[in-house]
Structure formats: structure tokens, C-alpha cells
């Protein structure tokens, strides 16, 4: 029996997540792992938007922020359980993405980039300015979701970092599964068609505006869930989660790894999340090295790391 | 082909995570500071101070015969990174204590980690939330922003001002101090009649200052902020000739501020500062004088840049920690924590620190001195 | 009335700063379709190198000239070492390269120049000039004059010179440009040199007002990019108008509505303009070819 590429990707992803802890010298690595999974989830959403549909967004951190702040505010003001708050955040992000996406997705290229950037900046600004609600620039604490305690009730006692490693890993696999399914669905095909050429897609009867909006909404929900996971793990949310730099970072992860492929983007997330930890040995040269790595990867692997590596291996291996 | 790409993914993930741990040392102290990013103005002197002092202490034989090793990370002012580095310091580097959290945001992100792992932590940030309520393992060295506000309002009250304007930076420092000032301003019989803000990288604040200038019956203006913002505000203040007594915060307490704002423009500005800034003006019998002079001289000759209040916070944090290490008699985090909490009569650059189980800061208002800029230098007001 | 005048003065000052940065984006964009996210770093380098040249004892104009030439050389190096080797890569990859370059230049500057804030004296003193009850600093006039001069220069360059038209031709169709004998490699290098020099000149002009530190590039690039898009990317007229408009909106919002939301007002207007004019104020409509 031959496994589909989708099954192989998911299998390997799950395997890596499950086996990697065997090589962890300390529990700190669980923390890095969970951050990789959170970023991986956000960029999986961007693969749908950038890789499948060919649209750019420099404002997705805004949705990340909405998901994060939902987990801080909904439990405190609405009495919701933090996990339900994450769901609320995802729904809210979806609705906001629908409302914002409808007008701005008519724009193309850099104009779409600056419009989405404007949206992200507005979200970050509200979060920083409305201190009575959001705690201002220094952020606000998030209630303990109690998931770890729940697990302990079943006799599984994990450290904080271990728990979040497992939980975020699980959500990432789920997210990747959904994204890969979407790729092969009629929606996925329509998105790839309009990525190739909007005019051509329209000619063959694809409702371009609707599919673009779908991709925008789906990717916003991914970013929102990722934001919620980070909020619940860190127990603190700050406005820079929604900031311009974070949006840029997410797009960079996606493109660096390979915008058109889910495993590629997750690899990009893994590298850009782990890299600052590795680069600490360079101390003050850290930023310089980070910039250098980004440039070198894009110069020599212009399709992104994973697709380029794959081509290289295929070429050598015959 | 998919299998190949997937294997590549697995391999790189493993490499990415395969970070080398540092070698064993005698006493390892951790720090996560905002050496870069929006708070670099604060974090940079803090980092330089820690590096310089650790070298100095080791050259003098270390603590109880053991050398110190400093593990320092740059969190760029990002609370998420600060939390990650705090985890790394505790789990991977196995430090006995952590200094840092340049900003309130990063400090608040570190607190759950250190409290969970029971490792003593000395924050260098201003907000009162860090030590109120008191948490067993969390301490801090800077006076709270609330105390800075109180010092300024005391001076305003003395000068008979009852209606003032506020122009604050919208960054964490400015926003936090603005909030705490607004909380207590009523206690001094002072009313805020104009409340404006500016972005930390803005190039011109004359619109906000024009509105403040036009507020009815306004008598004085206060500018909580740090970095280039207050320098530009000061220059604009002089440009549109507001002409009212002007107060800055401890956020600009450095000689660098006078150079940036201009001697003429900064003339007459008052701000609450620490002994550090006016080390040579202190009375000979002032207990802080030798400490402040020694640090200031060492820092300025080591780095070639003027010493600031913020480097002083790091100085005090490390000295308090070293003092506690000496008294604890062991490098166990619990023993160090107990010793820090028992700190009494410690003379630092910021003030004389006496901690207790109810007070993890140990400073009072006397730590602040009201300074005035005169002829491009600092003068003591009281 | 004096209030309104002061808000306008502030708006024009800040707007001219944004316009200067926005103008820097246009040439590289026109030659290669790439928005160079390292443009803010060119501004920083111009200001920073002038600071250090001046501190080392060079007269201010000489220090400024050295800084501009050095930054132009860095622009050429960026093109030769990072953009040219990646030719044929998707535009989004080129953008990531410029983001990488921006982080790299910032990283190097942090090591070379340190993290201190700097400024050098204003060119014509600090005595405010009264204008109808408001005041403006002489340096603001320098910035405004600089923005206008560069605008006129660029406009002449693109419409009146052969090289300028060659730049436009290269952007339009690289292959066709080569066929008619345009040295496209030279055109690319020239574009980077000019953009970098304009950025550096902007840095020299604005430093006495905004001060300079190794990381001012990000926020300047962000505002400059927004201004350029508001006006219509690639068009010098759009860059100038977009910059001034952005500055004026910020100042008027800060003055009349809320200083907390002045940046928000600017972005709301950008969203509004793009809604009705998807190519910005002065952008030209392009059609997709299948």
C-alpha cells in the first residue's frame, strides 16, 4: 500500500513531535518546541493565504492579538472558561477578517500589503491605548486554563513546559491536517487557480472574490488560535503580539520555509523560532547573523528552504 | 520525494533544537535584559553594568572564593522572549538567581516562571505590580513610578501649582507612569487639565504642546517618558515658548538627555533622580556618595558613555544579590531568597535598601532627589 | 487660529520627513518592482555616519557628503551581493531579502555605532521662525526644501533623461529593455545607489529634528512605505503628496481629536483612500496579463 503525501507529511510531523523529547537535554526545550508549534500553526494559516491563494497580508498579527486578548478578557469580563474564550476569539477573528477582508482583498500586491498592515496597526494601537480594558503597553495577565490540573486528575503529571509542548503539538497536527485537506479540496483547487491568474480563474467561472475571502478568513482563524495558545501558555498578553513586527515575522517564516507547502512553512517557523536561541552564542552579533541567514536562504533557496532542499535531494538522488 | 522532505524537516528540527549548554562554573547568575528593541535605551546600560561588575568582582576574588559566571540574554523587550529566556536560564543554564526584566512587560512575563521554579528574581522595572502583591521570589531595585510621581507632585505642591498638563510617551514606561501619576495626583490637590500622549518614535510634538499651552489656568507640565521622546518634547517646548515650569521623569536622568535636548532648551527642567546623577554634589558624609562615585567613574571609564539611572538599577541588583550570596552561605535558591529578603541597610546608587517579607523593594521617597538642570549640569533643589 | 497654524507647521515638518523616506522607495521600486524594506536603514546610515564624521572633526557639509556617498556605496553593494544573485526569484522572496538586509544593517550598526541616541546641530540654528502666530524651526524648512528638491530632481530624471527612462523601461519589461540596448545591470545598480543616496540625504536633513539611533529605520520605513502607497507607489508626485498628507493628518488628529489615535487616523484614511482608489492617489492602473 502506498501512503498519500498528505499521510506521510502528517505521520512524519507527528513522529517528530513525539520523538524529539527523547533528545531534549532539559525541559527548556519543551518551551522552544511549544513556541515552534504555535508559530507553525499561525504560518500554516498563512500558507493557505499566501501559498495557496497568492495574497499577501502584513496584518495577521492583528488576528493573533485578537485570539490572545480574547483569552485574557473573556474569562475576566464574561466569566467564560479560557478555552471557550479561545473559541470566541477564533469566531471573532473570523468575523473581523470577513468584514475587513471584503473591501481590502480587492487590492493587489503592495496595496493589499499596506491595507492589511493598516488593519494590524489599528488592532495593536487599540490594545496599547485602551489601558482600562487591555492593561496598556505592559499587557494583562491571563487566568490559568486549568488544563494541566485536569490532566493531573487523570493521573498524568506533566511540567508546565511539557504540557504545553504536547498540547500545542496536538493542535498543530490538527491544523496541518485541515490545511492539507483543504489543498486537495475544490476550494483548494480554486485558490491555486486564482493564484496562477485571477483573470484566467474568473474566466473559467471561479468566484475569485469569494475564494480569496475564504482564504483570508481561514488564515485569520489559524492566527487567532495560535495567539490564544500563546496567551494561555504565557499567562500574559501584550500589544506587541499584534504588532507590525510580529506580522512581518510570520510572513518571513512562511516564505523562508516555502510559502506553498505546509511542512515547508512549519520548517520556516521552526528555524526562525529556534534561531534566536542558537544565535545567543554570538551575543551582540545576533541580529547581524539573523539578517545574514535570512538573506542567504532567500538568495540560494529562492522557492523557500523545503522546496529548494527537496529539489536538490531529488536532483542528486535521481 | 515527500518522505525526503519530511526527513529533512525532522533533521533540521533536531539540529535547531540541539543547542549547546554552557560549561559548569562556580556560581552562575542569569540575566535577561532588553539590550536591543524599544527599551534598549534602558537595557543597554544595564547589560554593560552587569558585565563590568561581574568582571570587577571576579578580579577581586569572587564571592566567598568562588567566581561568578554571568549568563546574559537579550530579550529585545519582547515579553514572550523574556519568558523563554527565563525558562532557559532556569532549566538549561541552571542559574541560582535571575536579574532583569528591563521593562514591566518582560518582568511580568518572567514572574510566573521564577515563582513556579522557586528561583530568586530581581526585576529592574518600575511598575508597582511587580512587588505588590509581594511574591516570595520576586524583588526589584528601582523605586516605583508611583514614587517618582509622588516626588514630583510634592515639589509642585510646594511651589503652589494646582493645575498641570501631562504629556506622556505611549510606550510601556510612559503609559505606566501616566497611570500611576493620575492615580495619586488628587492626593496633592492638583488637577490634570491637559492629558496628551505621543508615540515613542514621533518627530514632532508641537500639536500636543500647543493644546497644553492653551489649557485654561495651567501652571506646570510633566513629561513621563524615556528615549528620544522627552528630548524632542523639550526642544518643541522651547520652540513654541510654552514658558511654564517643566518637569521630566527619572526616565531621562542621564547626562545624555541634556546633550540631546540642548543646554538652552533643557535649562530649568526639574526631575526626580537618584544620587548617582549628582554623585559629586552629595555631602561628604552622605553614605551613598562613595558608592555612587565609584560606580559612575567605573562605568564611564569602561564604556565611554555617561552613566544613567538605569545602569544604577542593575548595579544595585547585582550588589544586593552578591551581598545575599555572601550571607546565605550556600548557593541554594531558597537560601539566597531568604538572604535577599533580609537585606538591611544596603547602600546602593538608588538609595538605602532595607527589605522585609512585606516589602520586596525596600526604598522610600528619600531615595529620590529633586534635581534641576542649570547651565547644562545638574543641581540639587532640596 | 495660531493653534491651527501650529498644527499645520507640525504636519508639514513631519510630512516632509515621511515624503523624503517615501521618495527613496520610488526609484528601486520603479526599476525592479521591489519595495526595499531596508530604505529606513539608509536614512539611519546617513544620519549616523554624519554624526560620527562630524564628531571626528569634519565640517558638517563634508561629513554629510561622505555619509551620502558611503550610503550610496552600501546601496550598490546590497544590489550586487544580495539582489542581483537572486534575480528571477519571486518578488516576495526579494522582499524577504530586503527585510533580512534591514536586520543585517541594523545589527552591524548596533555593533559599530553603539545604541546611543545622537544628533548634530541644526544647519541654521535653533531660533524658531514665527509664522502667523505659530513657529517653525529653520531645520524644518531645510527638510521641506530637501523634499521638494528631490521631488523635482526625480521628476526631471524620470521624464527628461535617457537614464531615467531606461530605469522605467527596465521595470516595465526587462527583456525588452535589454533588447533595445539598455544595460539593465547598470540600471539596477544605479537605482540602488540613487535610492540609498536619497535615503542618506533624508537622514542628514532630519537628524537634528528626530535624532538618530541604530534602530530608527523601522518606524521611518513603515511611515514612508504607508505614505508612498497612499500616493501611489513608484510615482514621485505620489510620494511627496502621500508624505505631506500623512504628516498633516497626524498633526491635525493630534491637535483636534486625540493624540493617542493620531497614527490610527492616518491608517484609517489610507484604508479609505485605497477603498476608492485601489492604486493610491496618483498610481496608474495596471492590467494583469494572462
PDB file of C-alpha atoms in Angstrom, chain A residues 132-252:
ATOM      1  CA  UNK A 132      -8.690  50.472  31.185  1.00  0.00           C
ATOM      2  CA  UNK A 133      -9.588  47.267  29.331  1.00  0.00           C
ATOM      3  CA  UNK A 134      -6.345  45.820  27.998  1.00  0.00           C
ATOM      4  CA  UNK A 135      -3.790  46.851  30.611  1.00  0.00           C
ATOM      5  CA  UNK A 136      -1.910  49.090  28.148  1.00  0.00           C
ATOM      6  CA  UNK A 137       1.556  48.513  26.673  1.00  0.00           C
ATOM      7  CA  UNK A 138       2.686  46.304  29.559  1.00  0.00           C
ATOM      8  CA  UNK A 139      -0.133  43.862  28.923  1.00  0.00           C
ATOM      9  CA  UNK A 140      -2.536  41.966  31.118  1.00  0.00           C
ATOM     10  CA  UNK A 141      -2.455  38.615  32.902  1.00  0.00           C
ATOM     11  CA  UNK A 142      -4.381  35.567  31.675  1.00  0.00           C
ATOM     12  CA  UNK A 143      -6.201  33.163  34.005  1.00  0.00           C
ATOM     13  CA  UNK A 144      -4.914  29.605  34.344  1.00  0.00           C
ATOM     14  CA  UNK A 145      -6.980  27.453  31.975  1.00  0.00           C
ATOM     15  CA  UNK A 146      -6.672  24.564  34.452  1.00  0.00           C
ATOM     16  CA  UNK A 147      -5.921  22.044  31.707  1.00  0.00           C
ATOM     17  CA  UNK A 148      -2.808  20.794  33.453  1.00  0.00           C
ATOM     18  CA  UNK A 149      -4.750  20.243  36.644  1.00  0.00           C
ATOM     19  CA  UNK A 150      -7.393  18.388  34.656  1.00  0.00           C
ATOM     20  CA  UNK A 151      -4.755  16.088  33.235  1.00  0.00           C
ATOM     21  CA  UNK A 152      -3.327  15.550  36.706  1.00  0.00           C
ATOM     22  CA  UNK A 153      -6.791  14.375  37.709  1.00  0.00           C
ATOM     23  CA  UNK A 154      -6.325  11.532  35.232  1.00  0.00           C
ATOM     24  CA  UNK A 155      -3.006  10.674  36.847  1.00  0.00           C
ATOM     25  CA  UNK A 156      -0.786  12.339  34.211  1.00  0.00           C
ATOM     26  CA  UNK A 157       1.515  14.820  35.920  1.00  0.00           C
ATOM     27  CA  UNK A 158       3.402  16.960  33.417  1.00  0.00           C
ATOM     28  CA  UNK A 159       5.549  20.006  33.978  1.00  0.00           C
ATOM     29  CA  UNK A 160       4.180  23.235  32.574  1.00  0.00           C
ATOM     30  CA  UNK A 161       6.530  23.222  29.570  1.00  0.00           C
ATOM     31  CA  UNK A 162       5.848  19.530  28.866  1.00  0.00           C
ATOM     32  CA  UNK A 163       2.112  20.018  28.950  1.00  0.00           C
ATOM     33  CA  UNK A 164       2.171  22.921  26.500  1.00  0.00           C
ATOM     34  CA  UNK A 165       4.574  21.076  24.241  1.00  0.00           C
ATOM     35  CA  UNK A 166       2.104  18.231  23.933  1.00  0.00           C
ATOM     36  CA  UNK A 167      -0.990  20.367  23.697  1.00  0.00           C
ATOM     37  CA  UNK A 168       0.368  22.786  21.082  1.00  0.00           C
ATOM     38  CA  UNK A 169       1.836  19.871  19.131  1.00  0.00           C
ATOM     39  CA  UNK A 170      -1.579  18.252  19.020  1.00  0.00           C
ATOM     40  CA  UNK A 171      -3.256  21.436  17.785  1.00  0.00           C
ATOM     41  CA  UNK A 172      -0.544  21.892  15.146  1.00  0.00           C
ATOM     42  CA  UNK A 173      -1.047  18.387  13.749  1.00  0.00           C
ATOM     43  CA  UNK A 174      -4.770  19.037  13.642  1.00  0.00           C
ATOM     44  CA  UNK A 175      -4.227  22.370  11.898  1.00  0.00           C
ATOM     45  CA  UNK A 176      -1.825  20.862   9.376  1.00  0.00           C
ATOM     46  CA  UNK A 177      -4.311  18.056   8.679  1.00  0.00           C
ATOM     47  CA  UNK A 178      -7.068  20.558   7.939  1.00  0.00           C
ATOM     48  CA  UNK A 179      -4.806  22.668   5.737  1.00  0.00           C
ATOM     49  CA  UNK A 180      -3.635  19.656   3.746  1.00  0.00           C
ATOM     50  CA  UNK A 181      -7.217  18.503   3.271  1.00  0.00           C
ATOM     51  CA  UNK A 182      -8.119  21.941   2.046  1.00  0.00           C
ATOM     52  CA  UNK A 183      -5.312  21.811  -0.516  1.00  0.00           C
ATOM     53  CA  UNK A 184      -6.931  18.868  -2.283  1.00  0.00           C
ATOM     54  CA  UNK A 185     -10.494  20.115  -1.903  1.00  0.00           C
ATOM     55  CA  UNK A 186     -12.382  22.047  -4.598  1.00  0.00           C
ATOM     56  CA  UNK A 187     -11.727  25.239  -2.593  1.00  0.00           C
ATOM     57  CA  UNK A 188      -8.011  24.488  -2.613  1.00  0.00           C
ATOM     58  CA  UNK A 189      -8.035  23.972  -6.355  1.00  0.00           C
ATOM     59  CA  UNK A 190      -9.948  27.210  -6.875  1.00  0.00           C
ATOM     60  CA  UNK A 191      -7.455  29.085  -4.688  1.00  0.00           C
ATOM     61  CA  UNK A 192      -4.485  27.719  -6.601  1.00  0.00           C
ATOM     62  CA  UNK A 193      -6.194  28.621  -9.832  1.00  0.00           C
ATOM     63  CA  UNK A 194      -6.639  32.242  -8.829  1.00  0.00           C
ATOM     64  CA  UNK A 195      -3.056  32.278  -7.538  1.00  0.00           C
ATOM     65  CA  UNK A 196      -1.932  31.404 -11.049  1.00  0.00           C
ATOM     66  CA  UNK A 197      -4.015  34.074 -12.693  1.00  0.00           C
ATOM     67  CA  UNK A 198      -7.106  35.799 -11.374  1.00  0.00           C
ATOM     68  CA  UNK A 199      -8.315  36.658 -14.844  1.00  0.00           C
ATOM     69  CA  UNK A 200      -7.971  33.095 -16.041  1.00  0.00           C
ATOM     70  CA  UNK A 201      -9.667  31.755 -12.906  1.00  0.00           C
ATOM     71  CA  UNK A 202     -12.527  34.170 -13.357  1.00  0.00           C
ATOM     72  CA  UNK A 203     -12.920  33.165 -16.981  1.00  0.00           C
ATOM     73  CA  UNK A 204     -13.409  29.527 -16.035  1.00  0.00           C
ATOM     74  CA  UNK A 205     -16.068  30.511 -13.538  1.00  0.00           C
ATOM     75  CA  UNK A 206     -14.239  30.744 -10.206  1.00  0.00           C
ATOM     76  CA  UNK A 207     -15.825  33.276  -7.848  1.00  0.00           C
ATOM     77  CA  UNK A 208     -12.478  34.950  -7.196  1.00  0.00           C
ATOM     78  CA  UNK A 209     -13.619  37.404  -4.535  1.00  0.00           C
ATOM     79  CA  UNK A 210     -15.373  34.715  -2.503  1.00  0.00           C
ATOM     80  CA  UNK A 211     -12.465  32.296  -2.507  1.00  0.00           C
ATOM     81  CA  UNK A 212      -9.959  34.986  -1.615  1.00  0.00           C
ATOM     82  CA  UNK A 213     -12.168  35.991   1.293  1.00  0.00           C
ATOM     83  CA  UNK A 214     -12.461  32.364   2.393  1.00  0.00           C
ATOM     84  CA  UNK A 215      -8.694  32.020   2.458  1.00  0.00           C
ATOM     85  CA  UNK A 216      -8.365  35.278   4.404  1.00  0.00           C
ATOM     86  CA  UNK A 217     -10.928  34.200   6.999  1.00  0.00           C
ATOM     87  CA  UNK A 218      -9.449  30.723   7.426  1.00  0.00           C
ATOM     88  CA  UNK A 219      -5.928  32.087   7.861  1.00  0.00           C
ATOM     89  CA  UNK A 220      -7.219  34.639  10.382  1.00  0.00           C
ATOM     90  CA  UNK A 221      -8.743  31.836  12.454  1.00  0.00           C
ATOM     91  CA  UNK A 222      -5.427  29.961  12.411  1.00  0.00           C
ATOM     92  CA  UNK A 223      -3.585  33.077  13.614  1.00  0.00           C
ATOM     93  CA  UNK A 224      -6.200  33.657  16.300  1.00  0.00           C
ATOM     94  CA  UNK A 225      -5.949  30.120  17.680  1.00  0.00           C
ATOM     95  CA  UNK A 226      -2.154  30.425  17.710  1.00  0.00           C
ATOM     96  CA  UNK A 227      -2.480  33.682  19.648  1.00  0.00           C
ATOM     97  CA  UNK A 228      -4.812  32.031  22.151  1.00  0.00           C
ATOM     98  CA  UNK A 229      -2.368  29.174  22.689  1.00  0.00           C
ATOM     99  CA  UNK A 230       0.470  31.592  23.386  1.00  0.00           C
ATOM    100  CA  UNK A 231      -1.702  33.631  25.754  1.00  0.00           C
ATOM    101  CA  UNK A 232      -2.778  30.554  27.704  1.00  0.00           C
ATOM    102  CA  UNK A 233       0.778  29.285  27.937  1.00  0.00           C
ATOM    103  CA  UNK A 234       2.447  32.577  28.831  1.00  0.00           C
ATOM    104  CA  UNK A 235      -0.356  33.679  31.145  1.00  0.00           C
ATOM    105  CA  UNK A 236       0.378  37.198  29.898  1.00  0.00           C
ATOM    106  CA  UNK A 237      -0.623  39.075  26.757  1.00  0.00           C
ATOM    107  CA  UNK A 238       0.973  42.276  25.441  1.00  0.00           C
ATOM    108  CA  UNK A 239       0.135  44.516  22.464  1.00  0.00           C
ATOM    109  CA  UNK A 240       3.326  43.620  20.577  1.00  0.00           C
ATOM    110  CA  UNK A 241       1.776  40.213  19.919  1.00  0.00           C
ATOM    111  CA  UNK A 242      -0.422  42.136  17.468  1.00  0.00           C
ATOM    112  CA  UNK A 243       2.354  44.439  16.293  1.00  0.00           C
ATOM    113  CA  UNK A 244       3.711  45.125  12.845  1.00  0.00           C
ATOM    114  CA  UNK A 245       6.992  43.341  13.578  1.00  0.00           C
ATOM    115  CA  UNK A 246       5.157  40.176  14.515  1.00  0.00           C
ATOM    116  CA  UNK A 247       3.208  40.263  11.240  1.00  0.00           C
ATOM    117  CA  UNK A 248       6.453  40.603   9.307  1.00  0.00           C
ATOM    118  CA  UNK A 249       7.960  37.767  11.330  1.00  0.00           C
ATOM    119  CA  UNK A 250       5.083  35.438  10.457  1.00  0.00           C
ATOM    120  CA  UNK A 251       5.274  36.206   6.749  1.00  0.00           C
ATOM    121  CA  UNK A 252       9.042  35.751   6.846  1.00  0.00           C
TER     122      UNK A 252
END
